[in-house]
mmCIF file of C-alpha atoms in Angstrom:
data_model
loop_
_atom_site.group_PDB
_atom_site.id
_atom_site.type_symbol
_atom_site.label_atom_id
_atom_site.label_comp_id
_atom_site.label_asym_id
_atom_site.label_seq_id
_atom_site.Cartn_x
_atom_site.Cartn_y
_atom_site.Cartn_z
ATOM 1 C CA MET A 7 -41.235 -33.301 10.417
ATOM 2 C CA LEU A 8 -40.668 -36.774 10.771
ATOM 3 C CA GLU A 9 -42.251 -37.667 7.717
ATOM 4 C CA PHE A 10 -40.473 -35.018 5.931
ATOM 5 C CA CYS A 11 -36.997 -36.532 7.089
ATOM 6 C CA GLU A 12 -38.063 -39.989 6.061
ATOM 7 C CA TRP A 13 -39.055 -38.962 2.980
ATOM 8 C CA LEU A 14 -35.576 -36.971 2.639
ATOM 9 C CA ALA A 15 -33.808 -40.312 3.421
ATOM 10 C CA THR A 16 -35.235 -41.797 0.422
ATOM 11 C CA THR A 17 -33.913 -39.302 -1.846
ATOM 12 C CA ALA A 18 -31.062 -40.500 -4.259
ATOM 13 C CA TRP A 19 -28.556 -37.727 -3.090
ATOM 14 C CA SER A 20 -29.080 -38.609 0.580
ATOM 15 C CA ILE A 21 -28.738 -42.226 0.228
ATOM 16 C CA GLY A 22 -25.405 -41.610 -2.125
ATOM 17 C CA LEU A 23 -23.848 -39.258 0.531
ATOM 18 C CA HIS A 24 -24.638 -41.660 3.431
ATOM 19 C CA GLU A 25 -22.992 -44.698 1.751
ATOM 20 C CA SER A 26 -20.116 -42.732 -0.004
ATOM 21 C CA LEU A 27 -16.666 -43.857 1.001
ATOM 22 C CA TYR A 28 -15.098 -40.439 0.930
ATOM 23 C CA MET A 29 -17.686 -37.618 0.476
ATOM 24 C CA TYR A 30 -19.354 -38.021 3.909
ATOM 25 C CA PRO A 31 -15.903 -38.019 5.661
ATOM 26 C CA LEU A 32 -14.910 -35.162 3.371
ATOM 27 C CA VAL A 33 -18.122 -33.293 4.617
ATOM 28 C CA GLU A 34 -17.618 -33.872 7.979
ATOM 29 C CA THR A 35 -13.677 -32.880 7.916
ATOM 30 C CA ALA A 36 -14.636 -29.664 6.292
ATOM 31 C CA HIS A 37 -17.272 -29.067 9.259
ATOM 32 C CA VAL A 38 -14.726 -29.728 11.779
ATOM 33 C CA LEU A 39 -12.140 -27.421 10.020
ATOM 34 C CA SER A 40 -14.755 -24.540 9.854
ATOM 35 C CA ILE A 41 -15.420 -24.830 13.465
ATOM 36 C CA MET A 42 -11.747 -23.691 13.746
ATOM 37 C CA LEU A 43 -12.543 -20.476 11.977
ATOM 38 C CA PHE A 44 -15.962 -19.913 13.392
ATOM 39 C CA VAL A 45 -15.634 -20.793 16.859
ATOM 40 C CA GLY A 46 -11.871 -19.911 17.000
ATOM 41 C CA THR A 47 -12.701 -16.500 15.871
ATOM 42 C CA ILE A 48 -15.875 -15.617 17.997
ATOM 43 C CA SER A 49 -13.885 -17.050 21.069
ATOM 44 C CA PHE A 50 -11.695 -14.000 20.796
ATOM 45 C CA VAL A 51 -14.457 -11.699 20.352
ATOM 46 C CA ASP A 52 -15.817 -13.044 23.606
ATOM 47 C CA PHE A 53 -12.758 -12.938 25.443
ATOM 48 C CA ARG A 54 -12.615 -9.299 24.452
ATOM 49 C CA LEU A 55 -16.019 -8.789 26.023
ATOM 50 C CA LEU A 56 -15.081 -10.316 29.213
ATOM 51 C CA GLY A 57 -12.041 -8.336 29.282
ATOM 52 C CA TRP A 58 -9.591 -11.131 28.992
ATOM 53 C CA THR A 59 -7.700 -9.980 25.836
ATOM 54 C CA PHE A 60 -6.917 -7.245 23.648
ATOM 55 C CA ARG A 61 -8.058 -4.847 26.526
ATOM 56 C CA ASP A 62 -6.440 -1.833 24.697
ATOM 57 C CA VAL A 63 -8.539 -2.399 21.338
ATOM 58 C CA PRO A 64 -12.133 -0.951 21.339
ATOM 59 C CA SER A 65 -14.726 -3.950 21.830
ATOM 60 C CA SER A 66 -16.501 -2.490 18.692
ATOM 61 C CA GLU A 67 -13.373 -2.593 16.574
ATOM 62 C CA VAL A 68 -12.751 -6.350 17.693
ATOM 63 C CA VAL A 69 -16.256 -7.063 16.645
ATOM 64 C CA SER A 70 -16.259 -5.165 13.465
ATOM 65 C CA ARG A 71 -12.872 -6.828 12.255
ATOM 66 C CA ILE A 72 -12.972 -10.216 13.549
ATOM 67 C CA VAL A 73 -16.865 -11.178 13.231
ATOM 68 C CA PRO A 74 -16.914 -11.089 9.445
ATOM 69 C CA PHE A 75 -14.621 -14.233 9.634
ATOM 70 C CA THR A 76 -16.861 -15.681 12.142
ATOM 71 C CA VAL A 77 -19.939 -15.471 9.870
ATOM 72 C CA ALA A 78 -17.769 -16.966 6.879
ATOM 73 C CA GLY A 79 -16.813 -19.977 9.107
ATOM 74 C CA PHE A 80 -20.380 -19.902 10.341
ATOM 75 C CA ALA A 81 -22.081 -20.136 6.935
ATOM 76 C CA ILE A 82 -19.548 -22.986 6.081
ATOM 77 C CA CYS A 83 -20.472 -24.989 9.069
ATOM 78 C CA MET A 84 -24.208 -24.446 8.183
ATOM 79 C CA VAL A 85 -23.865 -25.666 4.705
ATOM 80 C CA THR A 86 -21.710 -28.850 5.746
ATOM 81 C CA GLY A 87 -23.919 -29.411 8.836
ATOM 82 C CA ALA A 88 -26.970 -29.447 6.652
ATOM 83 C CA LEU A 89 -25.287 -31.953 4.391
ATOM 84 C CA LEU A 90 -24.331 -34.161 7.193
ATOM 85 C CA PHE A 91 -28.177 -33.904 8.426
ATOM 86 C CA TYR A 92 -29.035 -34.829 4.978
ATOM 87 C CA ALA A 93 -27.287 -37.845 4.828
ATOM 88 C CA ILE A 94 -28.739 -39.250 7.687
ATOM 89 C CA PRO A 95 -32.003 -37.329 8.373
ATOM 90 C CA VAL A 96 -34.187 -39.685 10.459
ATOM 91 C CA ARG A 97 -31.661 -40.648 12.990
ATOM 92 C CA THR A 98 -30.399 -37.096 13.456
ATOM 93 C CA TYR A 99 -33.927 -35.685 13.579
ATOM 94 C CA LEU A 100 -34.552 -38.256 16.556
ATOM 95 C CA SER A 101 -31.142 -37.716 18.168
ATOM 96 C CA ILE A 102 -31.343 -35.899 21.829
ATOM 97 C CA PHE A 103 -28.051 -34.553 21.330
ATOM 98 C CA PHE A 104 -29.040 -32.750 17.860
ATOM 99 C CA ARG A 105 -32.095 -31.425 19.450
ATOM 100 C CA ILE A 106 -30.093 -29.868 22.322
ATOM 101 C CA LYS A 107 -27.521 -28.578 20.019
ATOM 102 C CA MET A 108 -30.388 -27.126 17.921
ATOM 103 C CA ALA A 109 -31.853 -25.464 21.142
ATOM 104 C CA VAL A 110 -28.766 -24.001 22.223
ATOM 105 C CA LEU A 111 -28.102 -22.394 18.653
ATOM 106 C CA VAL A 112 -31.167 -20.647 18.807
ATOM 107 C CA VAL A 113 -30.052 -19.434 22.372
ATOM 108 C CA ALA A 114 -26.735 -18.385 20.793
ATOM 109 C CA GLY A 115 -28.500 -16.679 17.975
ATOM 110 C CA ILE A 116 -30.549 -14.333 20.636
ATOM 111 C CA ASN A 117 -27.456 -13.509 22.536
ATOM 112 C CA VAL A 118 -25.506 -12.576 19.419
ATOM 113 C CA TRP A 119 -28.522 -10.355 18.182
ATOM 114 C CA LEU A 120 -28.433 -8.884 21.458
ATOM 115 C CA ILE A 121 -24.641 -8.310 21.332
ATOM 116 C CA HIS A 122 -25.198 -6.559 17.783
ATOM 117 C CA ARG A 123 -28.104 -4.477 18.558
ATOM 118 C CA HIS A 124 -25.959 -2.997 21.448
ATOM 119 C CA LEU A 125 -22.642 -2.805 19.653
ATOM 120 C CA GLY A 126 -23.826 -1.864 16.484
ATOM 121 C CA ARG A 127 -25.155 1.396 17.389
ATOM 122 C CA SER A 128 -23.132 4.628 17.831
ATOM 123 C CA PRO A 129 -20.205 3.611 19.848
ATOM 124 C CA VAL A 130 -21.223 2.536 23.381
ATOM 125 C CA GLU A 131 -19.798 4.398 26.347
ATOM 126 C CA TRP A 132 -17.635 1.287 27.423
ATOM 127 C CA ASP A 133 -16.175 0.646 24.118
ATOM 128 C CA ARG A 134 -12.737 1.353 25.262
ATOM 129 C CA TRP A 135 -13.132 0.184 28.609
ATOM 130 C CA PRO A 136 -10.458 -2.482 29.176
ATOM 131 C CA ARG A 137 -13.162 -4.423 31.084
ATOM 132 C CA PRO A 138 -16.565 -3.939 29.549
ATOM 133 C CA PRO A 139 -19.625 -3.569 32.095
ATOM 134 C CA LEU A 140 -21.290 -6.723 33.432
ATOM 135 C CA ARG A 141 -24.047 -7.094 30.785
ATOM 136 C CA ALA A 142 -21.371 -7.104 28.188
ATOM 137 C CA ARG A 143 -18.974 -9.765 29.945
ATOM 138 C CA LEU A 144 -22.162 -11.816 30.562
ATOM 139 C CA ALA A 145 -22.974 -11.853 26.814
ATOM 140 C CA GLY A 146 -19.502 -13.043 26.459
ATOM 141 C CA ALA A 147 -19.726 -15.817 28.803
ATOM 142 C CA VAL A 148 -23.105 -16.881 27.535
ATOM 143 C CA SER A 149 -21.640 -16.911 23.988
ATOM 144 C CA LEU A 150 -18.709 -19.201 25.011
ATOM 145 C CA ALA A 151 -20.890 -21.510 26.995
ATOM 146 C CA CYS A 152 -23.248 -21.798 23.982
ATOM 147 C CA TRP A 153 -20.515 -22.684 21.468
ATOM 148 C CA THR A 154 -18.817 -25.050 23.888
ATOM 149 C CA THR A 155 -22.249 -26.799 24.427
ATOM 150 C CA VAL A 156 -22.908 -26.818 20.414
ATOM 151 C CA ILE A 157 -19.479 -28.326 20.063
ATOM 152 C CA VAL A 158 -19.862 -31.110 22.531
ATOM 153 C CA THR A 159 -23.569 -32.070 21.635
ATOM 154 C CA GLY A 160 -22.348 -31.959 18.012
ATOM 155 C CA ARG A 161 -19.738 -34.468 18.653
ATOM 156 C CA LEU A 162 -21.963 -36.599 20.630
ATOM 157 C CA ILE A 163 -24.499 -37.075 17.738
ATOM 158 C CA ALA A 164 -22.463 -39.876 16.479
ATOM 159 C CA TYR A 165 -22.920 -41.901 19.631
ATOM 160 C CA ASN A 166 -26.126 -44.140 19.870
ATOM 161 C CA TRP A 167 -26.516 -44.201 23.770
ATOM 162 C CA PHE A 168 -30.049 -42.542 23.328
ATOM 163 C CA ASP A 169 -31.048 -43.733 19.917
ATOM 164 C CA CYS A 170 -34.746 -44.570 19.509
ATOM 165 C CA ASP A 171 -34.029 -48.003 18.484
ATOM 166 C CA ARG A 172 -32.327 -48.729 21.916
ATOM 167 C CA GLN A 173 -35.330 -49.243 24.174
ATOM 168 C CA PRO A 174 -36.077 -49.318 27.120
ATOM 169 C CA GLN A 175 -34.801 -45.442 27.581
ATOM 170 C CA PRO A 176 -36.107 -43.229 30.415
ATOM 171 C CA ASP A 177 -39.176 -41.244 29.428
ATOM 172 C CA TRP A 178 -37.818 -37.919 29.484
ATOM 173 C CA VAL A 179 -35.343 -39.315 26.827
ATOM 174 C CA ASN A 180 -37.680 -40.657 24.537
ATOM 175 C CA TRP A 181 -39.964 -37.597 25.056
ATOM 176 C CA LEU A 182 -36.987 -35.242 24.236
ATOM 177 C CA ALA A 183 -35.835 -37.155 21.312
ATOM 178 C CA GLY A 184 -39.478 -37.483 19.975
ATOM 179 C CA CYS A 185 -39.085 -41.289 19.702
ATOM 180 C CA PRO A 186 -42.022 -42.669 17.797
ATOM 181 C CA LEU A 187 -43.023 -45.446 20.012
ATOM 182 C CA GLU A 188 -45.748 -47.951 19.584
ATOM 183 C CA MET B 16 11.556 -54.011 20.803
ATOM 184 C CA THR B 17 10.081 -53.026 17.511
ATOM 185 C CA LEU B 18 7.906 -50.063 17.143
ATOM 186 C CA PHE B 19 4.771 -51.956 17.018
ATOM 187 C CA GLU B 20 5.605 -53.821 20.085
ATOM 188 C CA VAL B 21 5.703 -50.400 21.663
ATOM 189 C CA PHE B 22 2.619 -49.265 20.418
ATOM 190 C CA ASP B 23 0.921 -52.270 21.513
ATOM 191 C CA TRP B 24 2.424 -52.037 24.828
ATOM 192 C CA LEU B 25 1.080 -48.499 25.134
ATOM 193 C CA GLU B 26 -2.274 -49.809 24.434
ATOM 194 C CA GLN B 27 -2.151 -51.879 27.524
ATOM 195 C CA THR B 28 -1.121 -49.390 29.863
ATOM 196 C CA PRO B 29 -3.997 -48.635 32.502
ATOM 197 C CA ILE B 30 -5.146 -45.379 30.934
ATOM 198 C CA GLY B 31 -5.413 -46.798 27.385
ATOM 199 C CA THR B 32 -7.663 -49.866 29.052
ATOM 200 C CA LEU B 33 -9.582 -47.581 31.195
ATOM 201 C CA ILE B 34 -10.907 -45.278 28.113
ATOM 202 C CA ARG B 35 -11.426 -48.596 26.110
ATOM 203 C CA ASP B 36 -13.369 -50.162 28.687
ATOM 204 C CA SER B 37 -15.562 -46.933 29.309
ATOM 205 C CA SER B 38 -18.500 -46.080 26.933
ATOM 206 C CA TRP B 39 -18.319 -42.509 27.525
ATOM 207 C CA LEU B 40 -14.490 -41.566 28.490
ATOM 208 C CA PHE B 41 -13.370 -41.567 24.679
ATOM 209 C CA PRO B 42 -16.412 -39.082 23.688
ATOM 210 C CA ALA B 43 -15.865 -36.851 26.797
ATOM 211 C CA ILE B 44 -11.997 -36.569 25.918
ATOM 212 C CA GLU B 45 -12.755 -36.426 22.191
ATOM 213 C CA SER B 46 -15.157 -33.500 23.072
ATOM 214 C CA VAL B 47 -12.628 -31.276 24.837
ATOM 215 C CA HIS B 48 -10.124 -32.198 22.065
ATOM 216 C CA LEU B 49 -12.479 -30.472 19.786
ATOM 217 C CA LEU B 50 -12.763 -27.820 21.931
ATOM 218 C CA GLY B 51 -8.846 -27.234 22.119
ATOM 219 C CA LEU B 52 -8.914 -27.310 18.318
ATOM 220 C CA ALA B 53 -11.477 -24.527 18.210
ATOM 221 C CA LEU B 54 -9.133 -22.429 20.430
ATOM 222 C CA LEU B 55 -6.297 -23.337 18.609
ATOM 223 C CA GLY B 56 -7.830 -22.314 15.250
ATOM 224 C CA GLY B 57 -8.801 -18.692 16.961
ATOM 225 C CA ALA B 58 -5.116 -18.275 18.371
ATOM 226 C CA VAL B 59 -3.541 -19.094 15.066
ATOM 227 C CA LEU B 60 -5.786 -17.192 12.911
ATOM 228 C CA MET B 61 -5.574 -13.832 15.001
ATOM 229 C CA VAL B 62 -1.919 -13.706 13.820
ATOM 230 C CA ASP B 63 -2.507 -14.975 10.361
ATOM 231 C CA LEU B 64 -5.325 -12.940 9.536
ATOM 232 C CA ARG B 65 -3.352 -9.726 10.507
ATOM 233 C CA LEU B 66 -0.502 -11.079 8.080
ATOM 234 C CA LEU B 67 -2.889 -11.339 5.390
ATOM 235 C CA GLY B 68 -3.975 -7.541 5.940
ATOM 236 C CA PHE B 69 -7.377 -8.434 7.957
ATOM 237 C CA GLY B 70 -7.991 -8.588 11.506
ATOM 238 C CA LEU B 71 -7.182 -5.988 14.136
ATOM 239 C CA PRO B 72 -5.196 -3.133 12.247
ATOM 240 C CA GLY B 73 -4.189 -1.354 15.550
ATOM 241 C CA LYS B 74 -1.851 -4.018 16.224
ATOM 242 C CA THR B 75 1.402 -5.310 14.799
ATOM 243 C CA ALA B 76 1.717 -8.855 13.875
ATOM 244 C CA GLY B 77 4.395 -9.166 16.692
ATOM 245 C CA GLU B 78 2.159 -7.760 18.866
ATOM 246 C CA LEU B 79 -0.729 -10.229 18.229
ATOM 247 C CA VAL B 80 1.794 -12.986 18.662
ATOM 248 C CA ASP B 81 2.548 -11.913 22.182
ATOM 249 C CA GLN B 82 -0.770 -11.470 23.121
ATOM 250 C CA THR B 83 -2.342 -14.685 21.716
ATOM 251 C CA ARG B 84 0.514 -16.632 22.980
ATOM 252 C CA PRO B 85 -1.134 -17.755 26.189
ATOM 253 C CA TRP B 86 -4.221 -18.960 24.376
ATOM 254 C CA MET B 87 -2.114 -20.751 21.833
ATOM 255 C CA LEU B 88 -0.240 -22.554 24.429
ATOM 256 C CA GLY B 89 -3.392 -23.038 26.524
ATOM 257 C CA ALA B 90 -4.844 -24.546 23.341
ATOM 258 C CA ILE B 91 -1.904 -26.934 22.554
ATOM 259 C CA ALA B 92 -1.457 -28.090 26.322
ATOM 260 C CA THR B 93 -5.453 -28.981 26.128
ATOM 261 C CA LEU B 94 -4.963 -30.831 22.782
ATOM 262 C CA ILE B 95 -1.761 -32.654 24.097
ATOM 263 C CA ALA B 96 -3.408 -33.547 27.208
ATOM 264 C CA THR B 97 -6.663 -35.029 25.818
ATOM 265 C CA GLY B 98 -4.914 -36.240 22.735
ATOM 266 C CA ILE B 99 -2.439 -38.560 24.475
ATOM 267 C CA PRO B 100 -5.212 -40.458 26.165
ATOM 268 C CA LEU B 101 -7.185 -40.573 23.090
ATOM 269 C CA PHE B 102 -3.985 -42.265 21.436
ATOM 270 C CA LEU B 103 -3.420 -44.627 24.395
ATOM 271 C CA SER B 104 -6.875 -46.016 23.989
ATOM 272 C CA GLU B 105 -6.130 -47.065 20.462
ATOM 273 C CA ALA B 106 -2.600 -47.025 19.679
ATOM 274 C CA VAL B 107 -2.469 -50.188 17.497
ATOM 275 C CA LYS B 108 -5.066 -48.874 15.363
ATOM 276 C CA CYS B 109 -2.834 -45.606 14.989
ATOM 277 C CA TYR B 110 0.066 -47.576 14.359
ATOM 278 C CA PHE B 111 -1.870 -48.948 11.198
ATOM 279 C CA SER B 112 -3.437 -45.378 10.292
ATOM 280 C CA ASP B 113 -1.909 -43.380 7.622
ATOM 281 C CA ALA B 114 -3.613 -40.375 8.818
ATOM 282 C CA PHE B 115 -2.295 -40.941 12.205
ATOM 283 C CA TRP B 116 1.226 -40.682 10.795
ATOM 284 C CA LEU B 117 0.378 -37.889 8.537
ATOM 285 C CA LYS B 118 -0.971 -36.140 11.341
ATOM 286 C CA MET B 119 1.985 -36.603 13.549
ATOM 287 C CA GLY B 120 4.607 -35.476 10.781
ATOM 288 C CA ALA B 121 2.234 -32.266 9.968
ATOM 289 C CA LEU B 122 2.043 -31.547 14.074
ATOM 290 C CA VAL B 123 5.970 -31.692 14.253
ATOM 291 C CA VAL B 124 5.956 -29.412 10.965
ATOM 292 C CA ALA B 125 3.720 -26.964 12.413
ATOM 293 C CA LEU B 126 4.995 -26.613 15.690
ATOM 294 C CA GLY B 127 8.346 -26.052 14.319
ATOM 295 C CA PHE B 128 6.928 -23.576 11.849
ATOM 296 C CA THR B 129 5.023 -21.626 14.316
ATOM 297 C CA PHE B 130 7.271 -21.174 17.115
ATOM 298 C CA GLY B 131 10.490 -21.375 15.328
ATOM 299 C CA VAL B 132 9.736 -19.164 12.198
ATOM 300 C CA ARG B 133 6.437 -17.484 12.072
ATOM 301 C CA ASP B 134 6.399 -16.256 15.549
ATOM 302 C CA ARG B 135 9.941 -14.890 15.293
ATOM 303 C CA ILE B 136 9.717 -13.111 12.174
ATOM 304 C CA ALA B 137 6.230 -12.044 12.033
ATOM 305 C CA GLY B 138 7.028 -8.950 14.153
ATOM 306 C CA ARG B 139 9.785 -7.881 11.718
ATOM 307 C CA ALA B 140 9.413 -5.592 8.903
ATOM 308 C CA LEU B 141 8.200 -7.829 6.058
ATOM 309 C CA VAL B 142 7.352 -7.117 2.582
ATOM 310 C CA ILE B 143 3.554 -8.211 1.673
ATOM 311 C CA TRP B 144 4.435 -11.333 -0.166
ATOM 312 C CA GLN B 145 6.616 -12.366 2.806
ATOM 313 C CA GLN B 146 3.706 -11.718 5.039
ATOM 314 C CA ARG B 147 1.138 -13.657 3.028
ATOM 315 C CA ALA B 148 3.635 -16.578 2.729
ATOM 316 C CA LEU B 149 4.014 -16.900 6.258
ATOM 317 C CA ALA B 150 0.163 -16.888 7.062
ATOM 318 C CA SER B 151 -0.656 -19.206 4.184
ATOM 319 C CA ALA B 152 1.811 -21.507 5.326
ATOM 320 C CA SER B 153 0.686 -21.460 8.904
ATOM 321 C CA ILE B 154 -2.938 -21.939 7.877
ATOM 322 C CA ALA B 155 -2.233 -24.744 5.494
ATOM 323 C CA VAL B 156 -0.166 -26.880 7.921
ATOM 324 C CA TRP B 157 -2.510 -26.387 10.910
ATOM 325 C CA LEU B 158 -5.422 -27.620 8.588
ATOM 326 C CA THR B 159 -3.758 -30.473 7.695
ATOM 327 C CA VAL B 160 -3.010 -31.549 11.194
ATOM 328 C CA ALA B 161 -6.722 -30.957 12.068
ATOM 329 C CA ALA B 162 -7.915 -32.748 8.912
ATOM 330 C CA ALA B 163 -5.548 -35.671 9.372
ATOM 331 C CA GLY B 164 -6.595 -35.869 13.031
ATOM 332 C CA ARG B 165 -10.303 -36.006 12.169
ATOM 333 C CA TRP B 166 -9.445 -38.634 9.542
ATOM 334 C CA ILE B 167 -7.877 -40.965 12.216
ATOM 335 C CA GLY B 168 -11.569 -41.561 13.239
ATOM 336 C CA PHE B 169 -12.576 -42.885 9.784
ATOM 337 C CA SER B 170 -9.881 -45.385 9.419
#
């Protein structure tokens, strides 16, 4: 994987994006704007599952009417995020924050899948409950916690406190970041 | 006292100095600022999507304005409470940043438009083009605030 990233970094488009005066900031700005669409909309779905808002609207209706916009925002986030990775592949791959972010993304994905599997079926018994049952509220809380972590760790990728070329680092940092040490 | 001297003085305030002298305070505050931005995006879009004919069909735009107001105000409070210390830590840089002034100008427009225009008339009987214009203007002005805000970091 590291070798693949090293190869990626030698491609012309990666170097071009990395060194460009405007393209890289533009892609990063698009990434931030798409967070507003993506995390902004999913937050209100989570608030509904927690029973905090739109309590008189069926949970399944909030999901079916709002989640398409979440998916659209997520798609833009993925494309712009992939471009940002492509511009700086090696350092990002070896970033402890990037790795935590990716791990939390997987957890968030499983949570989304669980919610969808449950709410996607024929209307659940608690669909109209102002305050959904504990399991649904838990799913909403896990979702909020995951996206909060994703945003914070994503922002912190920019900081070099734990970069592999800044040694010595604690062993667990080097291990988690996958630093290639001699 | 010139405006520049005011900014220079603001940068020397204890909060500004504290944040500059810390390696993690700026990133930490910045992260919360981003979280506030995400919430703001959601609160704004809940109303604007409805005005565009999407979102929750069971509620009127006026009802959505009322029900998202606490989140909207919470997001704005978070953004201002984190934005001020970020500004204090680099006020002189902001003074010379076009992005900063664009953002502040757009912010005044966004706040005035949202609370003074959109939220007041969203609940009225509007024809489709009026609803669309209201939502498009709202989305455009808030995206400008966010994009210009991000751009401060590039200058």
